[in-house]
C-alpha positions as a printed Julia matrix, in Angstrom:
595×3 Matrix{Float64}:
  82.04  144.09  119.73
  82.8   144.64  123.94
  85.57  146.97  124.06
  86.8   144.68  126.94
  86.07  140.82  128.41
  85.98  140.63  132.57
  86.44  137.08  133.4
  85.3   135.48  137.16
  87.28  132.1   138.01
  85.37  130.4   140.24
  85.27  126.89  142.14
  85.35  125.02  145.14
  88.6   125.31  147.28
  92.18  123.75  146.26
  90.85  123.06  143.13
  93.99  125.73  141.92
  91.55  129.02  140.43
  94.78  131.25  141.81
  97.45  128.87  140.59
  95.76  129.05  136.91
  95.9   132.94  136.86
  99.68  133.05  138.59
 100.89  130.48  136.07
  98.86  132.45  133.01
 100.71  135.73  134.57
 104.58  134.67  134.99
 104.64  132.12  132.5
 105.82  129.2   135.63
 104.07  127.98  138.56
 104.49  129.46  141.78
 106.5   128.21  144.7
 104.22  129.78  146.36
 100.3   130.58  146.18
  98.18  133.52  148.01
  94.63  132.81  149.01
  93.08  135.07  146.47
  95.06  136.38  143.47
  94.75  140.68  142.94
  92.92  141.55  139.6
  95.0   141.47  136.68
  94.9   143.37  133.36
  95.86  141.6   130.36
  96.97  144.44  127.53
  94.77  144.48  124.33
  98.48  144.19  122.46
  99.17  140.57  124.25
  96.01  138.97  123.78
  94.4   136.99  120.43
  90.93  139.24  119.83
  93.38  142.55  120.54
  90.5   143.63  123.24
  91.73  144.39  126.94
  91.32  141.5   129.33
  90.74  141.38  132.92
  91.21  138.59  135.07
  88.88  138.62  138.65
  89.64  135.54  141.06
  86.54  134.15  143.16
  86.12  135.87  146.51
  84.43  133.1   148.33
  80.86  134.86  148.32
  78.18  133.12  145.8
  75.78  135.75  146.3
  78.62  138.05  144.59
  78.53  135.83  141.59
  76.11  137.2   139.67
  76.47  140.72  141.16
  79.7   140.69  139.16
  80.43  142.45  136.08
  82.01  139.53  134.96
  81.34  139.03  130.94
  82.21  135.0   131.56
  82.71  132.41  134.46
  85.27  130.23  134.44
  84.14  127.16  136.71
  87.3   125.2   137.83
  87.31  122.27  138.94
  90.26  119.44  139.32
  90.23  116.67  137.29
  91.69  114.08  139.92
  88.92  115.16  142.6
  85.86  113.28  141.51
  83.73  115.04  143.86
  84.74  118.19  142.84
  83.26  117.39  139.43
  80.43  115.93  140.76
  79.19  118.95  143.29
  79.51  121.45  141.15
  77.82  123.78  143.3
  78.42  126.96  141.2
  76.49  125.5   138.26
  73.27  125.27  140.64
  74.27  128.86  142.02
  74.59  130.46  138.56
  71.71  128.74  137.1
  69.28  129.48  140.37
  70.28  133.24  139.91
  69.58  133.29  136.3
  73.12  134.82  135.15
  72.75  134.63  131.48
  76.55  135.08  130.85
  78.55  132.01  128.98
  80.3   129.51  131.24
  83.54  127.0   130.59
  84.24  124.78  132.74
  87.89  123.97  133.27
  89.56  121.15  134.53
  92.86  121.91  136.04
  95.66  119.67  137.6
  95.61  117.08  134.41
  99.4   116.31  135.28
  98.0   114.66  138.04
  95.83  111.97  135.96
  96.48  110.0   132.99
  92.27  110.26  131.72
  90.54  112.61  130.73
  87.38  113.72  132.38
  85.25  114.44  129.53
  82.7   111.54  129.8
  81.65  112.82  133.06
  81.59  116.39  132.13
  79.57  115.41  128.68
  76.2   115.02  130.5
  76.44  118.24  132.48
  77.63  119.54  129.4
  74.1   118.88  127.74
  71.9   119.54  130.68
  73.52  123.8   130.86
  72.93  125.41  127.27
  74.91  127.87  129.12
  78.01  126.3   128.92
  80.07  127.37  126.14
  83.1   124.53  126.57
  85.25  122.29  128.4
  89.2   122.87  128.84
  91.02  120.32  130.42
  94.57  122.25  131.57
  97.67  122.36  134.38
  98.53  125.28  136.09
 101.91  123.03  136.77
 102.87  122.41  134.02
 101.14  124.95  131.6
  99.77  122.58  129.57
  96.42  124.92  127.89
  96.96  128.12  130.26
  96.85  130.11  127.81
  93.92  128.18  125.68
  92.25  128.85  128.33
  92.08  131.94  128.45
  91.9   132.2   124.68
  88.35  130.53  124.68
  87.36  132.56  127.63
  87.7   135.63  125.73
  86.01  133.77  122.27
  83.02  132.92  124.79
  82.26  136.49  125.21
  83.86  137.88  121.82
  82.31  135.31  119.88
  79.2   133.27  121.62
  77.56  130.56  120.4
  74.35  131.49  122.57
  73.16  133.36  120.26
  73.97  131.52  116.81
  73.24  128.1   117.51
  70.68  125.84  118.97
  72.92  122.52  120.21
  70.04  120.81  120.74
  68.37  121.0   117.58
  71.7   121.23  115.91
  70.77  124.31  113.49
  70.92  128.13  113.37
  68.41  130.34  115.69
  65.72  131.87  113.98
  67.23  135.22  114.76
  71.03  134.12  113.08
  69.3   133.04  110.13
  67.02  136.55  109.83
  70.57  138.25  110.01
  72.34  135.59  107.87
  69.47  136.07  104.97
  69.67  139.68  104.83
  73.22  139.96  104.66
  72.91  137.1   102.0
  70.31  139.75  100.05
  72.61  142.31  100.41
  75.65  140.61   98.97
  73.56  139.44   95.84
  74.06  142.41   93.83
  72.24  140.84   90.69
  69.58  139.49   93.04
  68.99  136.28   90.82
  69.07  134.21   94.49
  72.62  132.85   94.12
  75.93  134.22   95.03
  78.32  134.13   92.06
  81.73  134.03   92.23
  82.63  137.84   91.84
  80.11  138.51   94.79
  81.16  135.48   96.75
  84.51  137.04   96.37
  83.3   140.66   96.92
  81.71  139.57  100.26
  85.11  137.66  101.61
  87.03  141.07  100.55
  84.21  143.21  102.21
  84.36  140.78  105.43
  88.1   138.99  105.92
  89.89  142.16  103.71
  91.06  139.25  100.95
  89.61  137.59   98.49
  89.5   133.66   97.89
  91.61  131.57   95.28
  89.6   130.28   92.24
  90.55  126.7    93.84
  89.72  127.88   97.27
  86.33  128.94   95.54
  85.41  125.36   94.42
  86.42  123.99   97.59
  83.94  125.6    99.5
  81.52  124.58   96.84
  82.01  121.32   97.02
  81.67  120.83  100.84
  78.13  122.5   100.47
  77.46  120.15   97.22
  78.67  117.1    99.45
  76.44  117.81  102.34
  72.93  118.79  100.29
  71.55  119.41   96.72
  70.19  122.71   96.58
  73.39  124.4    98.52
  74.49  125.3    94.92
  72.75  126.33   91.68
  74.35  127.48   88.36
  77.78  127.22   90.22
  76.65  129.82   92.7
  75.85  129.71   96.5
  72.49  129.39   97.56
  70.69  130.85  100.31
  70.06  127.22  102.09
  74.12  126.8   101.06
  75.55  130.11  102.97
  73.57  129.21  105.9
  74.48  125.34  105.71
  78.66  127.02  105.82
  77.54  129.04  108.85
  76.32  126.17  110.4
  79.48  123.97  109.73
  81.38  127.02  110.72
  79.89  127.01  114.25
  79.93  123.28  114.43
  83.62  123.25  113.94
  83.96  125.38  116.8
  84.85  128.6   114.77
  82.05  130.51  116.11
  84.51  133.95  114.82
  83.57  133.81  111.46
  80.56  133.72  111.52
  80.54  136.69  113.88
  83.15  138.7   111.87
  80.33  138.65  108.81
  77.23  139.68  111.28
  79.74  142.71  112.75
  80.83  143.83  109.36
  77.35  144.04  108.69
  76.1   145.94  111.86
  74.82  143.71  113.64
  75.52  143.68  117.34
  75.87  140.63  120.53
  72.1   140.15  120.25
  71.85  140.19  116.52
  70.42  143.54  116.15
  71.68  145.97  113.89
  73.5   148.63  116.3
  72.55  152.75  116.87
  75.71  153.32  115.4
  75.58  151.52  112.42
  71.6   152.55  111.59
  72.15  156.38  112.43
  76.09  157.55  111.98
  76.31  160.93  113.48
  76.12  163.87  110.74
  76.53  167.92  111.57
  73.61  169.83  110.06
  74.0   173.63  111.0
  71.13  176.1   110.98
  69.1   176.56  107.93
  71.23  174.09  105.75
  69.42  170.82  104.11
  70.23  167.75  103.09
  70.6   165.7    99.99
  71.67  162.68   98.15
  75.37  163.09   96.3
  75.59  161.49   93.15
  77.47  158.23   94.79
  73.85  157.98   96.57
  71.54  158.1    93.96
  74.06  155.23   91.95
  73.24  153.4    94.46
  69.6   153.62   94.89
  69.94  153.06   91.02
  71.34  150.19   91.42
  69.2   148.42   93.61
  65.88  149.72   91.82
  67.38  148.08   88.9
  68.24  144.89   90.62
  64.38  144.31   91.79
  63.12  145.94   88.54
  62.55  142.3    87.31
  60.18  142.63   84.07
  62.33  146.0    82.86
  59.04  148.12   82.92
  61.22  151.11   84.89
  58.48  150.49   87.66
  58.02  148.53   90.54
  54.67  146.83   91.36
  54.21  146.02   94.6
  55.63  142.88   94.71
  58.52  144.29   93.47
  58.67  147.19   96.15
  58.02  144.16   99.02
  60.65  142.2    97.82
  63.45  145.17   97.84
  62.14  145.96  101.26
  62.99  141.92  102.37
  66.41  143.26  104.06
  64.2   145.64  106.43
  62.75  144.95  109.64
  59.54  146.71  108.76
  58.0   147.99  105.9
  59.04  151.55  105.0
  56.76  153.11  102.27
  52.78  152.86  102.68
  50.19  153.91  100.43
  50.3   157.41  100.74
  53.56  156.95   98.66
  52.15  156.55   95.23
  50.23  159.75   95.74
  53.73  161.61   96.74
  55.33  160.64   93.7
  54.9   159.51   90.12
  53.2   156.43   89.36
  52.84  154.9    85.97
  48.84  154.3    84.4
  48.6   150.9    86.83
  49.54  153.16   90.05
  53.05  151.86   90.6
  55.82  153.99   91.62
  57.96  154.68   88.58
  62.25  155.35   88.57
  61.4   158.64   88.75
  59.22  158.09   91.51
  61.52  156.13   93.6
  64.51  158.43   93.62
  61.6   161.49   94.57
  60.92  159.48   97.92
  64.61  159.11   98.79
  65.34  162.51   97.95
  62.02  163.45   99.77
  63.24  161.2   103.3
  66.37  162.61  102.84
  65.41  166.33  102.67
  62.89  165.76  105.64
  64.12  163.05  107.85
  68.18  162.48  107.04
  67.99  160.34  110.16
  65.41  158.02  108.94
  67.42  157.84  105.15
  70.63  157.35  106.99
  68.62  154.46  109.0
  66.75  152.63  105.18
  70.44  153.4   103.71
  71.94  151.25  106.14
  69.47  148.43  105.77
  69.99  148.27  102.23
  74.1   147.67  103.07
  75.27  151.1   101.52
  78.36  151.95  103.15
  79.17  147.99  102.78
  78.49  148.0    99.08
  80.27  151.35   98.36
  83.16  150.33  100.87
  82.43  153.97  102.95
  82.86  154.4   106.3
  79.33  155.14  106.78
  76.15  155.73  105.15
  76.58  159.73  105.68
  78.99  159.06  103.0
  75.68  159.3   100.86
  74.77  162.83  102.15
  75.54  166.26  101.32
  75.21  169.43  103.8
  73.89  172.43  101.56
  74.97  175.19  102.27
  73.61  178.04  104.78
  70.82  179.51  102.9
  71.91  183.26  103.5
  74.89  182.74  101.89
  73.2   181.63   99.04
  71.41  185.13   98.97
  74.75  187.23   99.3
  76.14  185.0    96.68
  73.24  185.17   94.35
  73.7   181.35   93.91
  73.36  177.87   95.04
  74.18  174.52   94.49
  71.12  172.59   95.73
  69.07  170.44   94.06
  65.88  170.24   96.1
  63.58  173.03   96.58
  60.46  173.52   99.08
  57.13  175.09   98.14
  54.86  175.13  100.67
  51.16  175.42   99.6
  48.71  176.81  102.28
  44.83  177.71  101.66
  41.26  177.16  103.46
  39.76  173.92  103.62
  38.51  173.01  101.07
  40.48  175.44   98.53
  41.9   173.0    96.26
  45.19  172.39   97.44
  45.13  168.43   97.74
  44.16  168.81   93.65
  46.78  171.03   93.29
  49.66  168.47   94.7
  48.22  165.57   92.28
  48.49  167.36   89.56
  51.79  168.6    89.76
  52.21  164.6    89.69
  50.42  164.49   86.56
  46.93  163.1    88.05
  43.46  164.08   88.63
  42.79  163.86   92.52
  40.43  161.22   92.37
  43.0   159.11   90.68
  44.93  159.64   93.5
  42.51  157.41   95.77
  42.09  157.57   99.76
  45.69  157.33  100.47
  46.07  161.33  101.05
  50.1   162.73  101.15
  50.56  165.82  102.15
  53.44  165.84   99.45
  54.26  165.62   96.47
  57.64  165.69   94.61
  59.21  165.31   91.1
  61.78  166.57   88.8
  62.51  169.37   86.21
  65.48  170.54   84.48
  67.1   173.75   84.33
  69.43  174.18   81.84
  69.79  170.7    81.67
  70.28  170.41   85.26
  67.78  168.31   87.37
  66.0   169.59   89.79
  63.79  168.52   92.63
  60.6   171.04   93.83
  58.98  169.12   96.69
  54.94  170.83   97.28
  54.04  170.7   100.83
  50.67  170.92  101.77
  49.85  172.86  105.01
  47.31  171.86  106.98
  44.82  175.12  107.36
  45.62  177.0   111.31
  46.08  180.87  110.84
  46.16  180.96  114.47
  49.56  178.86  114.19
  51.83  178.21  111.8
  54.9   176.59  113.06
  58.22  177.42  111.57
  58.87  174.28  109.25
  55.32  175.74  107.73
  57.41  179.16  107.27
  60.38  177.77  106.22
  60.22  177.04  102.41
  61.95  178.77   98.81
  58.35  179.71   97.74
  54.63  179.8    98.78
  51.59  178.79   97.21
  48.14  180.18   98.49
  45.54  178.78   96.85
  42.08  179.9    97.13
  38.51  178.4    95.62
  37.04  181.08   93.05
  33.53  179.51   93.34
  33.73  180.22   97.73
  33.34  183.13   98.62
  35.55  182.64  101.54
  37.94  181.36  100.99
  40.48  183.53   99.74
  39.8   185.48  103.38
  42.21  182.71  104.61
  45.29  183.63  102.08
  45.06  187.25  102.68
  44.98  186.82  106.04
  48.15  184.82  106.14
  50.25  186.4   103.73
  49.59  190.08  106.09
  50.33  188.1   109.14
  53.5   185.9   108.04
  54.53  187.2   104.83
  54.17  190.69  103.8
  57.86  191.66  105.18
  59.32  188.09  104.39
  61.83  187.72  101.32
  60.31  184.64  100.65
  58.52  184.69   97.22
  54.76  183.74   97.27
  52.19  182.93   94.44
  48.28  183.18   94.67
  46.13  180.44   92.95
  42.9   180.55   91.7
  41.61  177.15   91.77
  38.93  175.28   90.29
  38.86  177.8    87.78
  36.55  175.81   85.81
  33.65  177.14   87.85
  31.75  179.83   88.03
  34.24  182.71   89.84
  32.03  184.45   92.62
  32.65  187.85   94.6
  35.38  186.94   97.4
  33.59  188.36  100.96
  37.07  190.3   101.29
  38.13  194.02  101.58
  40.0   193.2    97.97
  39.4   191.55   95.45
  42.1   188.9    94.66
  43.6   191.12   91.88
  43.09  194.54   93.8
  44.83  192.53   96.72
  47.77  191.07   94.21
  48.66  194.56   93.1
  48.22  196.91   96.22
  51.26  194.22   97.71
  53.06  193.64   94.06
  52.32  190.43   93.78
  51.89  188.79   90.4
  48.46  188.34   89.31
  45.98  185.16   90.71
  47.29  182.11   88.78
  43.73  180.34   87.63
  44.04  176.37   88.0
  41.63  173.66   87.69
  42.32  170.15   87.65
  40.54  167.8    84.65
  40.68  164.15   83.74
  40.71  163.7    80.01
  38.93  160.26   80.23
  39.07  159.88   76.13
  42.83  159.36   76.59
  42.86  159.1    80.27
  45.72  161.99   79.56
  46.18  163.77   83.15
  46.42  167.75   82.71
  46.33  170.78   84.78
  44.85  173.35   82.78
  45.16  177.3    83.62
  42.25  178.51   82.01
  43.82  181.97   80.43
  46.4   180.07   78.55
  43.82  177.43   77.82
  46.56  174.31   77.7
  49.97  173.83   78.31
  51.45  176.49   80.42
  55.21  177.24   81.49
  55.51  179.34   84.74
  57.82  181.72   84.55
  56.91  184.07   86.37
  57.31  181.62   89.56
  60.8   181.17   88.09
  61.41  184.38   87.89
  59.97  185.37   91.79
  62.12  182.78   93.1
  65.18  184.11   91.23
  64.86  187.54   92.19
  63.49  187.72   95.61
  65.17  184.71   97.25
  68.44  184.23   95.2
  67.3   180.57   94.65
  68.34  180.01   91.81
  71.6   182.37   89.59
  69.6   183.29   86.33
  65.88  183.46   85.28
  64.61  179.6    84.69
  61.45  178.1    83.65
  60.32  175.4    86.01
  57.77  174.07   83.73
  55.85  173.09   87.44
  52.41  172.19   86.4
  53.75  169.84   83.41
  56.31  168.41   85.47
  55.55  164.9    85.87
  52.58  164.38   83.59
């Protein structure tokens, strides 16, 4: 909402603009008139909509019209002038210069006459969608001075431009995109109808009290009155919250409906604001961020309320209809092969709460922004949606205190083209890579427990540039160079890049033998992987190969020593002791974790 309203009174001459602003100042009308009245400030504290007001009288000039900063004209004319009605030169003015500001037209001096001017306005009226309404007052006498003034303000606080379409006598497209969304939001069960403990959620979240049971059935009944499908199983429809918006707006109370689309974001052109998408949040230097518990309730929540058949899975029309309250779609393909899908390729619970912890950890701007479509800090009545986030803590702390608190930790997985490492990401996710179809993610992230503690580890795959890695390629809890056994060079690649960025880093870094299945060649390198492994203390070359059990269509990665199910702990263990990750030695359990 403005933080101030600037309003222009404008008119032909003697048709009393000053006298209206003299009276509206002093409370009485002046013995005595100047020319052109000073510009006045009207306190926030004095006026209805508690928003500064300032009051600019017409300076004679059209061509200064719409020059003006003026947030609404005010065309005066006197009601016992005919022609001054009829002229109405300033409509032609403002309309010819394209001002696309709300107009009123007022019609002072009506202790002069004993009619009212309204049939003559009416027409004009229709032909200017512009104009927002018609006072008829008396500087004189006082008689709607202030009303005035009131409406002037409501014009620009609360216009109907953008709402309402007189002519066709319904809601613009764009009100009724806001309307339905905020109509989504509210339905926490999303079974389509508003019951009455979210009808009266959504009057507490929007008008801070709720509504009487009797007050309840009242506003049933005028939507039951006026059409049949406005209300279903004693609940509001979407056609009947829209149809109350519409009578809202009809009836001239334009402010309630507008008090609903502000609580909800949304700004003077119906568009949710900067402010409400991206709150501001402080991230210092190598801190991350994460979901707090009050976050991932939430996300709970509304995977539950669009989890329809109960499966703990959302097919894709599922996943399109809890996207309905966003402008765009947010997830693509390359989704299901980040996270864990269930045997028909749809992204499990599991799954879900990996991508938001996954957007969050890379992009807290772009979780803030989905966060704030879904009506977060308006469900969980915080001030905003970085309510949902937590700051970790600076990561050298961590070190000197041999502990952390986070939940999400970064492996990044480098190797030559060609090495494996796309395999290697699908089967953390419990798939063979072809399973994984054309939709390639560069991700991949799922959950384990330590000491019955969840954890995230997120895989990042690199793409292959010795020439440049860039420091978000460096900056990770643990490093995975993977290597082809059956090329002969390709574990060149990982040697080179472990001399060149990590030989004198603390961070902790595994080598991988993939495709272990296959016959393991001589490596065209100085050392062999295991003479290279030792020489820099490095625990021995992990052998992995991916395999699709199509018997039981049971996903499995197999390392080939251990012939089966294998526990890494000696990744555990790397991670505890050369980067403090974690306070004691754990078993991740990585390459079972989401089969």
């Amino acid at each position: 909402m403005r933080k101030d309203v600037r309003i222009l009174l404008v008119g032909e001459p003697k048709v009393g603009k000053t006298s209206l602003i003299m009276s509206l100042v002093s409370e009485e009308f002046p013995d005595e008139v100047p020319l052109r009245a000073e510009e006045i400030t009207i306190p926030a504290d004095v006026t209805p909509e508690r928003v500064p007001t300032h009051i600019v009288d017409y300076s004679g000039n059209t061509h200064l019209i719409c020059e003006s900063t003026a947030n609404v004209i005010c065309i005066v004319y006197s009601v016992n002038n005919k022609k001054s009605i009829e002229k109405f030169q300033f409509l032609s003015v403002i309309n010819g210069f394209n001002c696309r500001v709300p107009l009123i037209l007022v019609g002072n001096k009506s202790d002069l006459v004993e009619h009212s001017s309204m049939e003559t306005i009416l027409p004009i009226m229709n032909q200017y969608q512009d104009i927002e309404t018609c006072v008829e007052c008396s500087a004189k006498n006082l008689k709607n001075i202030s009303e005035l003034f009131y409406y002037a303000q409501k014009a620009v606080l609360h216009p109907t431009g953008p709402l309402y379409c007189p002519e066709e006598k319904e809601l613009k497209p764009s009100c009724i995109k806001a309307l339905t969304r905020i109509f989504k939001v509210s339905d926490l069960d999303n079974d389509g109808i508003l019951n009455d403990n979210e009808l009266n959620f959504f009057q507490r979240t929007c008008f801070n009290t709720p509504l009487a049971p009797q007050a309840l059935e009242d506003v049933k009944n005028v939507v039951r009155r006026n059409m049949t499908d406005g209300v279903k199983d004693n609940g509001l429809t979407l056609k009947g919250f829209l149809f109350l918006h519409t009578l809202f707006i009809q009836r001239g109370r334009h402010e309630t409906t507008w008090t609903v689309l502000r609580r909800f974001g949304y700004d003077d052109d119906l568009e949710l604001t900067q402010e409400y998408l991206f709150p501001m949040i402080k991230i210092p230097p190598d801190c991350t961020t994460e979901l707090n518990h009050n976050a991932y309730l939430f996300l709970q929540s509304v995977f539950d309320k669009h989890d329809k058949d109960r499966d703990c899975a959302l097919s894709p029309d599922e996943v399109k209809d809890l996207f309905k309250v966003f402008p765009y779609m947010p997830w693509g393909p390359d989704v299901n092969n980040t996270v864990c899908t269930n045997d028909q390729g749809w992204i499990t619970y599991q799954g879900y709460l990996s991508q938001w912890t996954l957007t969050t950890y890379l992009d807290v701007q772009r979780s803030l922004e989905y966060l704030g479509y879904l009506g977060y800090s308006i469900i969980y009545e915080q001030e905003s949606q970085a309510a949902a986030m937590t700051v970790t803590r600076n990561k050298r702390i961590d070190l000197q205190k041999k502990q952390t608190q986070r939940s999400v930790f970064r492996c990044n997985v480098l190797g030559a083209r060609g090495s494996g490492k796309s395999g290697f990401l699908q089967a953390f996710l419990g798939r063979n890579l072809q399973v994984g179809g054309h939709h390639k993610s560069f991700y991949a992230i799922s959950t384990t427990y330590v000491y019955g503690q969840e954890k995230y580890l997120l895989l990042h795959e690199v793409i292959p540039d010795f020439d440049f890695l860039s420091e978000a390629d460096l900056a990770c809890d643990v490093v995975c160079l993977v290597y082809d056994v059956n090329n002969p060079r390709s574990f060149e690649y990982c040697a080179k890049v472990y001399k060149q960025y990590f030989i004198d880093s603390k961070t902790p870094c595994v080598v991988i033998a993939a495709k272990s299945d296959l016959h393991e060649v001589r490596q065209h390198y100085s050392l062999s992987p295991h003479e290279f492994c030792r020489k820099h203390k490095l625990h021995p070359p992990q052998p992995v190969h991916v395999q699709l059990h199509r018997r039981t269509q049971q996903r499995h990665l197999h390392q080939t020593h251990h012939h089966g199910h294998v526990s890494i702990r000696f990744w555990s263990r790397l991670t505890t002791q050369k980067s403090c990750c974690l306070n004691s030695e754990i078993s991740l359990d990585l390459l079972h974790t989401g089969a």
